[in-house]
N, CA, C and O of each residue as an XYZ file, in Angstrom:
700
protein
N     -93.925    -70.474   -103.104
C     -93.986    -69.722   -101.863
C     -92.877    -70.202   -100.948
O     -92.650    -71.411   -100.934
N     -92.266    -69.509   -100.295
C     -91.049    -69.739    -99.728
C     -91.241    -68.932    -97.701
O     -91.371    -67.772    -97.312
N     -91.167    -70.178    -96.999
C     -91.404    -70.119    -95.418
C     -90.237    -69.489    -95.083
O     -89.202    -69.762    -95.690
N     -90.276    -68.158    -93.625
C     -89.028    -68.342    -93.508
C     -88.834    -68.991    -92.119
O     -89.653    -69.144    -91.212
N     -87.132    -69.434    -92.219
C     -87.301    -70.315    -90.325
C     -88.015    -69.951    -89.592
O     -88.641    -68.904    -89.761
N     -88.098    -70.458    -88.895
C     -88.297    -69.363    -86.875
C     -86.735    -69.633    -86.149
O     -86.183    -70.719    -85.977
N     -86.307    -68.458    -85.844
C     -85.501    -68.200    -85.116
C     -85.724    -68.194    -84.126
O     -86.873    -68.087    -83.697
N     -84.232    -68.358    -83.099
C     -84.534    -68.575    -81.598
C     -83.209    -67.878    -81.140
O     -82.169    -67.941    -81.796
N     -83.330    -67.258    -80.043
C     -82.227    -65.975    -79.693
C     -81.627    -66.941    -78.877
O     -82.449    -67.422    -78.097
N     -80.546    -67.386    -78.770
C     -79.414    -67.845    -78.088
C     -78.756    -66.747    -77.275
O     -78.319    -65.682    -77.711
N     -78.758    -67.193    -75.983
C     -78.132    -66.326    -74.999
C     -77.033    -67.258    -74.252
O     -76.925    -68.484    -74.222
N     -76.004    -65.889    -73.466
C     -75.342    -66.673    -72.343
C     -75.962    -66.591    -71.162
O     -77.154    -66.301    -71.055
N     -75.063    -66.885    -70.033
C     -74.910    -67.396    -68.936
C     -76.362    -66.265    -67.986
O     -77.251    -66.592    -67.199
N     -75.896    -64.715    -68.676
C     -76.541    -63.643    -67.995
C     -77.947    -63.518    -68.758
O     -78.934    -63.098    -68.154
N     -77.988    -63.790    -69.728
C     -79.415    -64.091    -70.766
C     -79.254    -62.702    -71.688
O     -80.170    -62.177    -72.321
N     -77.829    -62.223    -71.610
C     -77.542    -61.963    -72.773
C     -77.503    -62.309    -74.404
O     -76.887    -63.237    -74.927
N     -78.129    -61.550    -74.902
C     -78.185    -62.611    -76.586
C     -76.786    -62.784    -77.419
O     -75.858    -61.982    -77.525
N     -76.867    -63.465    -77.709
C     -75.247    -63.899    -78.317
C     -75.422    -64.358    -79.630
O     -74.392    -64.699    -80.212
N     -76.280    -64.430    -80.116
C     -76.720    -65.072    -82.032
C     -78.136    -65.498    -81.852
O     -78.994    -65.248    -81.006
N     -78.089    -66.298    -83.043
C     -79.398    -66.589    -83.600
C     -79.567    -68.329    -83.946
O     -78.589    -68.793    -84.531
N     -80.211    -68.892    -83.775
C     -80.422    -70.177    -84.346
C     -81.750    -70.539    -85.459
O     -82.436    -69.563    -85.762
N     -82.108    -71.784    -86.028
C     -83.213    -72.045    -86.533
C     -83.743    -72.979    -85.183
O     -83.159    -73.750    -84.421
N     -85.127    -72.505    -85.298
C     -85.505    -73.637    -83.954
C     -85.388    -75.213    -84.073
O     -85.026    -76.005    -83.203
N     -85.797    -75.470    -85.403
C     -85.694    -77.502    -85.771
C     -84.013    -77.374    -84.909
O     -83.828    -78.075    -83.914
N     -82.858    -76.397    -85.433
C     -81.515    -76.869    -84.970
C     -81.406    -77.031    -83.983
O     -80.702    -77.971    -83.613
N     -82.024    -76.231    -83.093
C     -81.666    -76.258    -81.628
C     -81.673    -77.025    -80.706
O     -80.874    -77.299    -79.810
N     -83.325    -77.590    -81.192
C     -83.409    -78.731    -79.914
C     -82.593    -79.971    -80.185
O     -82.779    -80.401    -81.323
N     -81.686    -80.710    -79.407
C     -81.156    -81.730    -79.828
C     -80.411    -81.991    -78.444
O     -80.739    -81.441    -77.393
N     -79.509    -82.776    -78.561
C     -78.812    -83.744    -77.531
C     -77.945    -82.948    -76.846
O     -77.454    -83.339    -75.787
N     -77.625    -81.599    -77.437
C     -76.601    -80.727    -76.872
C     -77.475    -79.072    -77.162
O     -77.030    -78.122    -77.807
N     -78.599    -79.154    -76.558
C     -79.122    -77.600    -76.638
C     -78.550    -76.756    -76.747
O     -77.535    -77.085    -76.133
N     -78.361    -75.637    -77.154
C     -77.709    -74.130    -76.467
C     -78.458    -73.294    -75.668
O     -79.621    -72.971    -75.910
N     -77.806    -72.938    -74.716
C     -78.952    -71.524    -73.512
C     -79.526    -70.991    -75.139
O     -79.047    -70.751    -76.247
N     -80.650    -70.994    -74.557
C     -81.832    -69.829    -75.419
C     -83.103    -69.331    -74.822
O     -83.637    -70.035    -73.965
N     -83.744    -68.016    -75.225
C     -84.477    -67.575    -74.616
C     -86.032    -68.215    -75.310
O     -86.490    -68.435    -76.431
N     -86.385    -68.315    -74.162
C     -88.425    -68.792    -74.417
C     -88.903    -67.982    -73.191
O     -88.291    -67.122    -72.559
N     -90.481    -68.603    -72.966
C     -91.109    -67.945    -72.145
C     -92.484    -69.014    -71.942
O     -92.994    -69.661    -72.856
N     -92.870    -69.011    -70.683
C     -94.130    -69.592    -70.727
C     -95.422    -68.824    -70.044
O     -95.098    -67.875    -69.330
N     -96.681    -69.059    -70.142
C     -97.514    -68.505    -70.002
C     -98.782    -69.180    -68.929
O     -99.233    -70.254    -69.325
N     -99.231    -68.762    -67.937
C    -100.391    -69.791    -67.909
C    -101.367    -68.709    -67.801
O    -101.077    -67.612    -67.322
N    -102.683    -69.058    -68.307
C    -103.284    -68.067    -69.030
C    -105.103    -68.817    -67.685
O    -105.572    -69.933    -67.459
N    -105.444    -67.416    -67.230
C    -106.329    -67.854    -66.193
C    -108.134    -67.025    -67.015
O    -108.320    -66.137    -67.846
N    -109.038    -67.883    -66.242
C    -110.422    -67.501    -67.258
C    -110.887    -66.435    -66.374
O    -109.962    -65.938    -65.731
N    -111.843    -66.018    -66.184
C    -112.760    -64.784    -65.399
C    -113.093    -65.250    -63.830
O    -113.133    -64.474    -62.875
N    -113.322    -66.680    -63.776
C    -113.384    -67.873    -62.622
C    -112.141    -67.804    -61.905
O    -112.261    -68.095    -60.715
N    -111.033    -67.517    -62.267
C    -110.129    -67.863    -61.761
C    -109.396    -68.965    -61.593
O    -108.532    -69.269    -60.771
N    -110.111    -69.781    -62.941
C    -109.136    -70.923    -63.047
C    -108.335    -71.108    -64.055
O    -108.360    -70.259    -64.946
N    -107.394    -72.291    -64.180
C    -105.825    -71.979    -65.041
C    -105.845    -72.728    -66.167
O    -106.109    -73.901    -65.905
N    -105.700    -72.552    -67.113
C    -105.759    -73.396    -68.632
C    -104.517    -74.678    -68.461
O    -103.421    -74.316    -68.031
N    -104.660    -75.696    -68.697
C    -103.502    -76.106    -68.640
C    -104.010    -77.382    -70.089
O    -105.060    -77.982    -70.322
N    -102.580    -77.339    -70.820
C    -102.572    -78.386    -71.582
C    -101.911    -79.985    -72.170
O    -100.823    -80.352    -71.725
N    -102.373    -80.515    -72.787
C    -102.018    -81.623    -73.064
C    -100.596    -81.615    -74.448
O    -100.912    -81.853    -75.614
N     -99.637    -81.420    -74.199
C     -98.967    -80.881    -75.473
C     -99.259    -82.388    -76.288
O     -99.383    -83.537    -75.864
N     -99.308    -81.746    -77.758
C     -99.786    -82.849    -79.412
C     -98.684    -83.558    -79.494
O     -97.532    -83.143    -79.366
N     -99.088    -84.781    -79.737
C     -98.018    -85.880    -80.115
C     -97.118    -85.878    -80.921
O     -96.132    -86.582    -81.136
N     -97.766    -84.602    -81.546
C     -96.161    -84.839    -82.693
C     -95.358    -83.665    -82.468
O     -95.020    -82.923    -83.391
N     -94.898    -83.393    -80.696
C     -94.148    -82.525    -80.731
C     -92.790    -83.054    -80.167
O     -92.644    -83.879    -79.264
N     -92.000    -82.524    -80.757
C     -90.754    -83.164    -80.916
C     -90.122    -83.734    -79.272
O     -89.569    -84.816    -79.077
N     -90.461    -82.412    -77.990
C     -90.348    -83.203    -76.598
C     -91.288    -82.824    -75.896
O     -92.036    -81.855    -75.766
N     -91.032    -84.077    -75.349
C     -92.502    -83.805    -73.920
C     -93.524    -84.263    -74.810
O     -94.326    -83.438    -74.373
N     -94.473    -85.123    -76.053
C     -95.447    -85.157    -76.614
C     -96.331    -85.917    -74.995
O     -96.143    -86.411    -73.883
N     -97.102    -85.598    -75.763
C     -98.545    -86.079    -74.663
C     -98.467    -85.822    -73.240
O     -99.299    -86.238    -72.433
N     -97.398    -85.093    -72.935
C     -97.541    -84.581    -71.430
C     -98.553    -83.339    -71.199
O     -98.624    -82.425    -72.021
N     -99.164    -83.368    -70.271
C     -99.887    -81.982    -69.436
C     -98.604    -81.098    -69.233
O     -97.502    -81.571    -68.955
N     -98.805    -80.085    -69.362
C     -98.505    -78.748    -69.179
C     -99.178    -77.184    -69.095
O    -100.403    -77.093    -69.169
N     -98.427    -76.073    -68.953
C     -99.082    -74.809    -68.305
C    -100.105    -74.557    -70.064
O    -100.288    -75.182    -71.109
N    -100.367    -73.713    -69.659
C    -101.122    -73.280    -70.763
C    -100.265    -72.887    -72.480
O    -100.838    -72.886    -73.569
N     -99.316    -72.695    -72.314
C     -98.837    -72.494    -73.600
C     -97.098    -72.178    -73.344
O     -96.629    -71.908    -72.238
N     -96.438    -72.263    -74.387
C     -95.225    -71.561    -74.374
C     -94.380    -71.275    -75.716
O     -94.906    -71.901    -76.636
N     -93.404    -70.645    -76.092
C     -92.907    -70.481    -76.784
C     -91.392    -69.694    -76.495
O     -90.802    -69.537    -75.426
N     -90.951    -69.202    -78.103
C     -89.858    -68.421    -77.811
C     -89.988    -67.172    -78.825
O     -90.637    -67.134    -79.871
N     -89.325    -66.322    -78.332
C     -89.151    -64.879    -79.030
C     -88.388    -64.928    -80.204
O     -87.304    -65.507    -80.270
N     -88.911    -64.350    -81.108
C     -87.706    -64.046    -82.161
C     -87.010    -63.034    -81.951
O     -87.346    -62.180    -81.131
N     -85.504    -62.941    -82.934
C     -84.921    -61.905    -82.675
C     -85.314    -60.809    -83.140
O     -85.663    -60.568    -84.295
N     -85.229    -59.529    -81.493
C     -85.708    -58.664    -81.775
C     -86.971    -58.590    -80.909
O     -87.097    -57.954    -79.862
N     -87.795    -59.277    -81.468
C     -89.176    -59.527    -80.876
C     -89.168    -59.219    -79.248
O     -88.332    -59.629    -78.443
N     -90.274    -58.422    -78.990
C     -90.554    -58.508    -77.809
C     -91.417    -58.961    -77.056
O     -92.607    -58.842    -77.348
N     -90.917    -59.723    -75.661
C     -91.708    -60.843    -75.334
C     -93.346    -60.919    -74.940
O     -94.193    -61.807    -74.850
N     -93.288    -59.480    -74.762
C     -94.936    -59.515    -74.727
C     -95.800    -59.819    -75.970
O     -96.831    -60.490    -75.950
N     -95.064    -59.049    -77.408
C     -95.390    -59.295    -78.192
C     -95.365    -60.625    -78.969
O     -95.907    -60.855    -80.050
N     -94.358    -61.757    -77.927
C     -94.191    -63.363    -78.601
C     -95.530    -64.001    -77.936
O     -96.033    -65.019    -78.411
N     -96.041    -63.372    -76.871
C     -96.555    -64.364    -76.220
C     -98.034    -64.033    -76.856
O     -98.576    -64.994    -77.401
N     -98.588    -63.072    -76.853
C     -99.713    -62.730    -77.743
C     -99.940    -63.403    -78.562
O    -101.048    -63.849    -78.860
N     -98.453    -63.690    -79.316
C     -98.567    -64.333    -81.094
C     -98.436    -65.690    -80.670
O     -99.153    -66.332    -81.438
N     -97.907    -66.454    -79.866
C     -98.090    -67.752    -79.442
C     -99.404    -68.082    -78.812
O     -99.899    -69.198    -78.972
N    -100.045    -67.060    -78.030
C    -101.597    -67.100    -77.415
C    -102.173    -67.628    -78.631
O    -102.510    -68.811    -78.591
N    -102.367    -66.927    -79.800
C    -103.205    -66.798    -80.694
C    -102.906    -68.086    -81.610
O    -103.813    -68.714    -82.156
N    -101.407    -68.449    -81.735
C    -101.433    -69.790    -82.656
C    -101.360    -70.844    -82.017
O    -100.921    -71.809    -82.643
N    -101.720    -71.032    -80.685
C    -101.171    -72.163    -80.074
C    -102.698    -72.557    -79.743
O    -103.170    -73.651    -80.052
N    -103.529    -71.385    -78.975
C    -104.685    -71.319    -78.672
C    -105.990    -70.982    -79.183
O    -106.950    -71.663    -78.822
N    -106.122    -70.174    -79.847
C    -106.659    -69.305    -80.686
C    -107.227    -68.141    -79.587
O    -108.445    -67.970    -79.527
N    -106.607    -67.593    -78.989
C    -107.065    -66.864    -77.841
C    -106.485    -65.579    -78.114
O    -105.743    -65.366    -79.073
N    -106.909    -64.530    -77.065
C    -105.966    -62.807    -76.856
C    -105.561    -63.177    -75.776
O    -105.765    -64.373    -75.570
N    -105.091    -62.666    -75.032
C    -104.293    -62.529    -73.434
C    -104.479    -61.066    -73.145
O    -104.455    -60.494    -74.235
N    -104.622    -60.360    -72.353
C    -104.246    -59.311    -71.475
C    -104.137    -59.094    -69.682
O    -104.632    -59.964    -68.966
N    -103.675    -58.269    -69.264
C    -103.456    -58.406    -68.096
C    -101.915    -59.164    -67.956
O    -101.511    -59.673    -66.910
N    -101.554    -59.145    -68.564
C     -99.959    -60.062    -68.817
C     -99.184    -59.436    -67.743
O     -98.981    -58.238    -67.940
N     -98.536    -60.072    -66.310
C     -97.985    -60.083    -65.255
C     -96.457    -60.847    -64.853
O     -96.549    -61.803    -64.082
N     -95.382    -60.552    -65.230
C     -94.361    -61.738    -65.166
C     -94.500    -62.305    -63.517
O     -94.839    -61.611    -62.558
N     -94.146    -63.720    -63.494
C     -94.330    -64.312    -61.955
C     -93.148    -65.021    -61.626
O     -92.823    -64.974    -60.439
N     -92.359    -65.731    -62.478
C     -91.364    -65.868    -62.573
C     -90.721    -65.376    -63.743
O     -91.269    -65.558    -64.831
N     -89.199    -64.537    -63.639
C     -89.178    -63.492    -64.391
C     -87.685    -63.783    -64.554
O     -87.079    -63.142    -65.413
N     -86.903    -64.863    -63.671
C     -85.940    -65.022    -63.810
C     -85.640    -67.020    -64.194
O     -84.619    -67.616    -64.536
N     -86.609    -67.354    -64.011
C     -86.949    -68.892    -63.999
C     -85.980    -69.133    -64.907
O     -85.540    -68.179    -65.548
N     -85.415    -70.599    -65.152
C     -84.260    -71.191    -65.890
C     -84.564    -72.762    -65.908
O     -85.187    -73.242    -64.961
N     -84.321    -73.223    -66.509
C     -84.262    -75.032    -66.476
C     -83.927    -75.765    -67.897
O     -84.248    -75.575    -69.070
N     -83.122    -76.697    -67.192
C     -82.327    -77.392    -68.511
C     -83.518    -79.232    -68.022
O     -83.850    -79.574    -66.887
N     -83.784    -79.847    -69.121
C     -84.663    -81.030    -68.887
C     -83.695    -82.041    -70.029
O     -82.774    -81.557    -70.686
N     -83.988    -83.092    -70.085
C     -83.662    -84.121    -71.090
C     -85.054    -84.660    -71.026
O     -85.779    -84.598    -70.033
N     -85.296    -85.081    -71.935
C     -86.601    -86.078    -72.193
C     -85.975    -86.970    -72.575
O     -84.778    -87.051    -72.853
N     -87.505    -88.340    -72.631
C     -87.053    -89.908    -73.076
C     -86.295    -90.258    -73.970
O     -85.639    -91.299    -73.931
N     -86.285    -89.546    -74.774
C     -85.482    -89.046    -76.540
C     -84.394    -88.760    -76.454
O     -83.621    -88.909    -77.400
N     -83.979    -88.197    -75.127
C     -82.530    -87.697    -75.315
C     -82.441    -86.113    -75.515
O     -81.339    -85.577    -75.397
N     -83.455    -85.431    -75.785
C     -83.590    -84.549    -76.415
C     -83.589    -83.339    -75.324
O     -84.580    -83.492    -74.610
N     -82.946    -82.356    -74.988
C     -82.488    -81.238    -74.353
C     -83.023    -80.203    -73.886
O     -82.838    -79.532    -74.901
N     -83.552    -79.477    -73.176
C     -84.426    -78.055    -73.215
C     -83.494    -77.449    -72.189
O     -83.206    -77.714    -71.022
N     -83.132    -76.524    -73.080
C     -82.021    -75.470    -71.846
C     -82.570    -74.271    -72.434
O     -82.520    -73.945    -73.620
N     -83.106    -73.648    -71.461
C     -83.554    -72.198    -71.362
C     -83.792    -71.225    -70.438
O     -84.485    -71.608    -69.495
N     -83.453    -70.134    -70.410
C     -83.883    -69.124    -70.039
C     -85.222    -68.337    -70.105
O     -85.285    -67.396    -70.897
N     -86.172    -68.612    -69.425
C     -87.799    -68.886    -69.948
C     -88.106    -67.914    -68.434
O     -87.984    -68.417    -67.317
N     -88.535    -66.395    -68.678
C     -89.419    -65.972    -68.023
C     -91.117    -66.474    -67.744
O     -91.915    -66.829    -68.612
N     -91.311    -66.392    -66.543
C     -92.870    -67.219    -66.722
C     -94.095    -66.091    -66.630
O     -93.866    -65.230    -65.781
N     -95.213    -65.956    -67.268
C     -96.116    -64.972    -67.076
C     -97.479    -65.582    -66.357
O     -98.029    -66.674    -66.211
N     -97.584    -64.836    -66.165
C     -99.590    -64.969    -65.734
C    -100.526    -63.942    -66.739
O    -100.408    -62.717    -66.780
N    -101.292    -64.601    -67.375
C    -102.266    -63.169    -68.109
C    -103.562    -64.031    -68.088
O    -103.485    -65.146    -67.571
N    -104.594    -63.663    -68.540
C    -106.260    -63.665    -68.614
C    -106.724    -63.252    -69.978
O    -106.498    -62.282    -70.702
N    -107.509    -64.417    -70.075
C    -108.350    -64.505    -71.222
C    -110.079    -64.438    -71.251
O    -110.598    -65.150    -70.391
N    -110.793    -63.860    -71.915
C    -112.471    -64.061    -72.243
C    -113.282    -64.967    -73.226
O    -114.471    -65.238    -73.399
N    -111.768    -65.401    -73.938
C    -112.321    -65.819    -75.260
C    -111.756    -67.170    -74.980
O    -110.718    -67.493    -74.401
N    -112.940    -68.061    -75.677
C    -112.813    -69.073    -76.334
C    -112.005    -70.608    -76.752
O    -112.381    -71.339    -77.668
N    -111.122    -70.810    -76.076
C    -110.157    -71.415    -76.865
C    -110.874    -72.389    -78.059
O    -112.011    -72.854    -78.137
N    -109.676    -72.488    -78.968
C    -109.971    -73.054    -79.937
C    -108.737    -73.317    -80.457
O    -108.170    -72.568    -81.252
N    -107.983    -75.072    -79.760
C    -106.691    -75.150    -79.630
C    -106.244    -75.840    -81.413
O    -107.067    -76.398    -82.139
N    -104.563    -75.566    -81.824
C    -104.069    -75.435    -82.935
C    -103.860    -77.068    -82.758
O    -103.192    -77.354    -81.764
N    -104.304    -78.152    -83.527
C    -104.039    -79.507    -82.858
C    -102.772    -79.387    -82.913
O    -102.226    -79.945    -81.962
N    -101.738    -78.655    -83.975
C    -100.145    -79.203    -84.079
C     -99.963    -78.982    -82.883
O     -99.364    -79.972    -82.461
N    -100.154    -78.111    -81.887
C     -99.649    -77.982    -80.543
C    -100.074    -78.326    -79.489
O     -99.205    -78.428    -78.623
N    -101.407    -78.630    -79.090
C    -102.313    -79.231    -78.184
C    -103.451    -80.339    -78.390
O    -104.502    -80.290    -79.030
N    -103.070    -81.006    -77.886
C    -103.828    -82.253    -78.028
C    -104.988    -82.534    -77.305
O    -105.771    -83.394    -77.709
N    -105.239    -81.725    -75.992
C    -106.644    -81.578    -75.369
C    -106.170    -80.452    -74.443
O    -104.963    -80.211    -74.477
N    -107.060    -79.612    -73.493
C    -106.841    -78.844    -72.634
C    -108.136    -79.103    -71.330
O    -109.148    -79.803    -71.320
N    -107.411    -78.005    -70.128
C    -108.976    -78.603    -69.127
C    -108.418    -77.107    -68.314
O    -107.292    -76.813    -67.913
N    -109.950    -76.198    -68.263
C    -109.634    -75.577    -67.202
C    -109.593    -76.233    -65.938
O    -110.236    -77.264    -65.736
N    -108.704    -75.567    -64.873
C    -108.493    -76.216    -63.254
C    -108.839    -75.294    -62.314
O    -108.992    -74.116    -62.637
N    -108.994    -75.699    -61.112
C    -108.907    -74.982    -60.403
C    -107.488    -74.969    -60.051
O    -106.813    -75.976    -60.262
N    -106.878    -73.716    -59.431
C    -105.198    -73.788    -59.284
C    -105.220    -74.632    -58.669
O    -104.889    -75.530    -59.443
N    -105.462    -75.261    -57.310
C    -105.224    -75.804    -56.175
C    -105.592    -77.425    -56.832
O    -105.327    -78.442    -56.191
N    -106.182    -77.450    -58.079
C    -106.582    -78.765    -58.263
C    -105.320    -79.390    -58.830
O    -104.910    -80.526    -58.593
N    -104.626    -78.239    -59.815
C    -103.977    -78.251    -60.720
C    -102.494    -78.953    -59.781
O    -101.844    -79.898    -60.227
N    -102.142    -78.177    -58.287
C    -100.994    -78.176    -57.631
C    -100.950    -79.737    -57.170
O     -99.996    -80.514    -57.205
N    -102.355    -79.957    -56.702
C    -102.323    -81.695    -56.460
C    -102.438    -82.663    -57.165
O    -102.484    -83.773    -56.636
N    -102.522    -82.510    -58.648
C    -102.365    -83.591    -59.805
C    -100.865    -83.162    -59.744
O    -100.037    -84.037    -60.000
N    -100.499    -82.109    -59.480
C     -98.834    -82.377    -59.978
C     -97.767    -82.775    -58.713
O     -96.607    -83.081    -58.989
N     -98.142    -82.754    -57.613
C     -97.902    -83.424    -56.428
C     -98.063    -85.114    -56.476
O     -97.277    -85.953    -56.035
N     -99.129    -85.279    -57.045
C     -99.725    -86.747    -57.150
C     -98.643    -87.886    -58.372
O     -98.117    -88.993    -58.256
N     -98.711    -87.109    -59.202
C     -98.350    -87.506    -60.990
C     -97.304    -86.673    -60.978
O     -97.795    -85.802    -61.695
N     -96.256    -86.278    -60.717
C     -95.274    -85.240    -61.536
C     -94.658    -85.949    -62.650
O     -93.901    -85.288    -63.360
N     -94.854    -87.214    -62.940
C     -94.567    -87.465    -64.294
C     -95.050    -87.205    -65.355
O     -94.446    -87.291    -66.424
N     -96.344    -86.809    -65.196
C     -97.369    -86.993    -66.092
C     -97.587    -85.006    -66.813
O     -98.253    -84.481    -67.705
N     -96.743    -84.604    -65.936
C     -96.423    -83.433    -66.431
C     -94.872    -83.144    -67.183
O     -93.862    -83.846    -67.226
N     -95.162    -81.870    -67.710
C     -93.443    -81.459    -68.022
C     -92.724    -81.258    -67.199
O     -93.276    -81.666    -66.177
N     -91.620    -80.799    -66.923
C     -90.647    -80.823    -66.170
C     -90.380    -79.248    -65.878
O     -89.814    -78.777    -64.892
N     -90.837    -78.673    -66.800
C     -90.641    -76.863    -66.008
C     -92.209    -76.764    -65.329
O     -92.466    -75.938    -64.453
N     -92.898    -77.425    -65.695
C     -94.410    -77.116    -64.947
C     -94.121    -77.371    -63.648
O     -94.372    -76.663    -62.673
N     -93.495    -78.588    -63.700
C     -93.226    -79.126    -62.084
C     -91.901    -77.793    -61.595
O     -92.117    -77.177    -60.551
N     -91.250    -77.622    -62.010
C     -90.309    -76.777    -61.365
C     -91.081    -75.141    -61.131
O     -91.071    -74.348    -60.189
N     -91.746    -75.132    -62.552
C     -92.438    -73.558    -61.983
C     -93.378    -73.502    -60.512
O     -93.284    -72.788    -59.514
N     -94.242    -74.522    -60.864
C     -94.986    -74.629    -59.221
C     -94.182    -74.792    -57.779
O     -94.526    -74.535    -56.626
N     -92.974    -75.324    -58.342
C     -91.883    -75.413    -56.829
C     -91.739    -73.829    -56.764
O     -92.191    -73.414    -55.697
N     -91.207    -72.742    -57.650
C     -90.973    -72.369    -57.110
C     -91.724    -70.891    -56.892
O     -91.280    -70.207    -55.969
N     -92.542    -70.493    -57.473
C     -93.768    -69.975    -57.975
C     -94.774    -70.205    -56.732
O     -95.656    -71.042    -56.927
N     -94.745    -69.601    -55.557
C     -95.497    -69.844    -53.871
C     -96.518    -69.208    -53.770
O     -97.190    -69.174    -52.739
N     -96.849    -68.478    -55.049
C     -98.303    -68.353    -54.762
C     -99.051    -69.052    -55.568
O     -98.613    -69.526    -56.616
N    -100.657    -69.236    -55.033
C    -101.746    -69.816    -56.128
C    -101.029    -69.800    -58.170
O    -100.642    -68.957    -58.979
N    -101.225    -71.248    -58.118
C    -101.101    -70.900    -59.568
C    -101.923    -70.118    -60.111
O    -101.812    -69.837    -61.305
């Protein structure tokens, strides 16, 4: 049986696509702009999923973060990435899918050395179901209340990722 990569759409400056990569290639000491997307995914309560990303992920392991994220393949459309990342990351559906930050951007280095430059629209959507997280990607989760969520990351911004902290800067309403 034969896997095929996951691709990752490399864009320029305008988030124009410009090629294709394998994702293992990408992340490294010298990223290339590429397109992702993140999600934070809210319950019927009105509170926000947020997770613990799994240790064996290549950056950021064991940090808190939004509820999920990923990237599009080529072609793929992003509503349709984020569904398919809902479902393998979480075991969840999403609907109600809302972009909130739609132009968001951030380049990070982690402890590793290791790079995240992207072009990452941010969504808001709602879930009914269940989670039932994929361990390769989450290592624990906690619903929040938003406002609980804004003052652990006020308090700790280390203890989060680095676009979580930038999405809440700039993202002025309720998470």
């Amino acid at each position: 049986m034969t896997t095929t990569a996951e691709l990752v759409v490399l864009v320029d400056d305008s988030g124009n696509p410009v090629g294709t990569a394998e994702k293992f290639s990408v992340h490294g000491v010298e990223t290339p702009l590429h397109l992702a997307f993140s999600c934070h995914v809210y319950d019927r309560h009105g509170r926000v999923l947020v997770t613990r990303r799994a240790l064996g992920k290549l950056t950021w392991p064991g940090v808190w973060t939004n509820s999920f994220c990923g990237h599009p393949g080529p072609g793929e459309r992003l509503e349709d990435a984020l569904a398919r990342r809902a479902r393998l990351e979480l075991g969840i559906t999403i609907e109600g899918l809302e972009p909130v930050l739609p132009h968001f951007r951030y380049r990070a280095v982690d402890a590793s050395g290791v790079v995240e430059n992207e072009i990452c629209p941010v969504y808001r959507a709602v879930t009914t179901d269940a989670v039932r997280a994929n361990p390769d990607e989450v290592a624990e989760y906690e619903w929040l209340d938003p406002a609980a969520l804004r003052d652990a990351v006020a308090a700790a911004p280390f203890a989060f990722s680095p676009w979580l902290v930038l999405q809440l800067e700039q993202w002025k309403s309720p998470v």
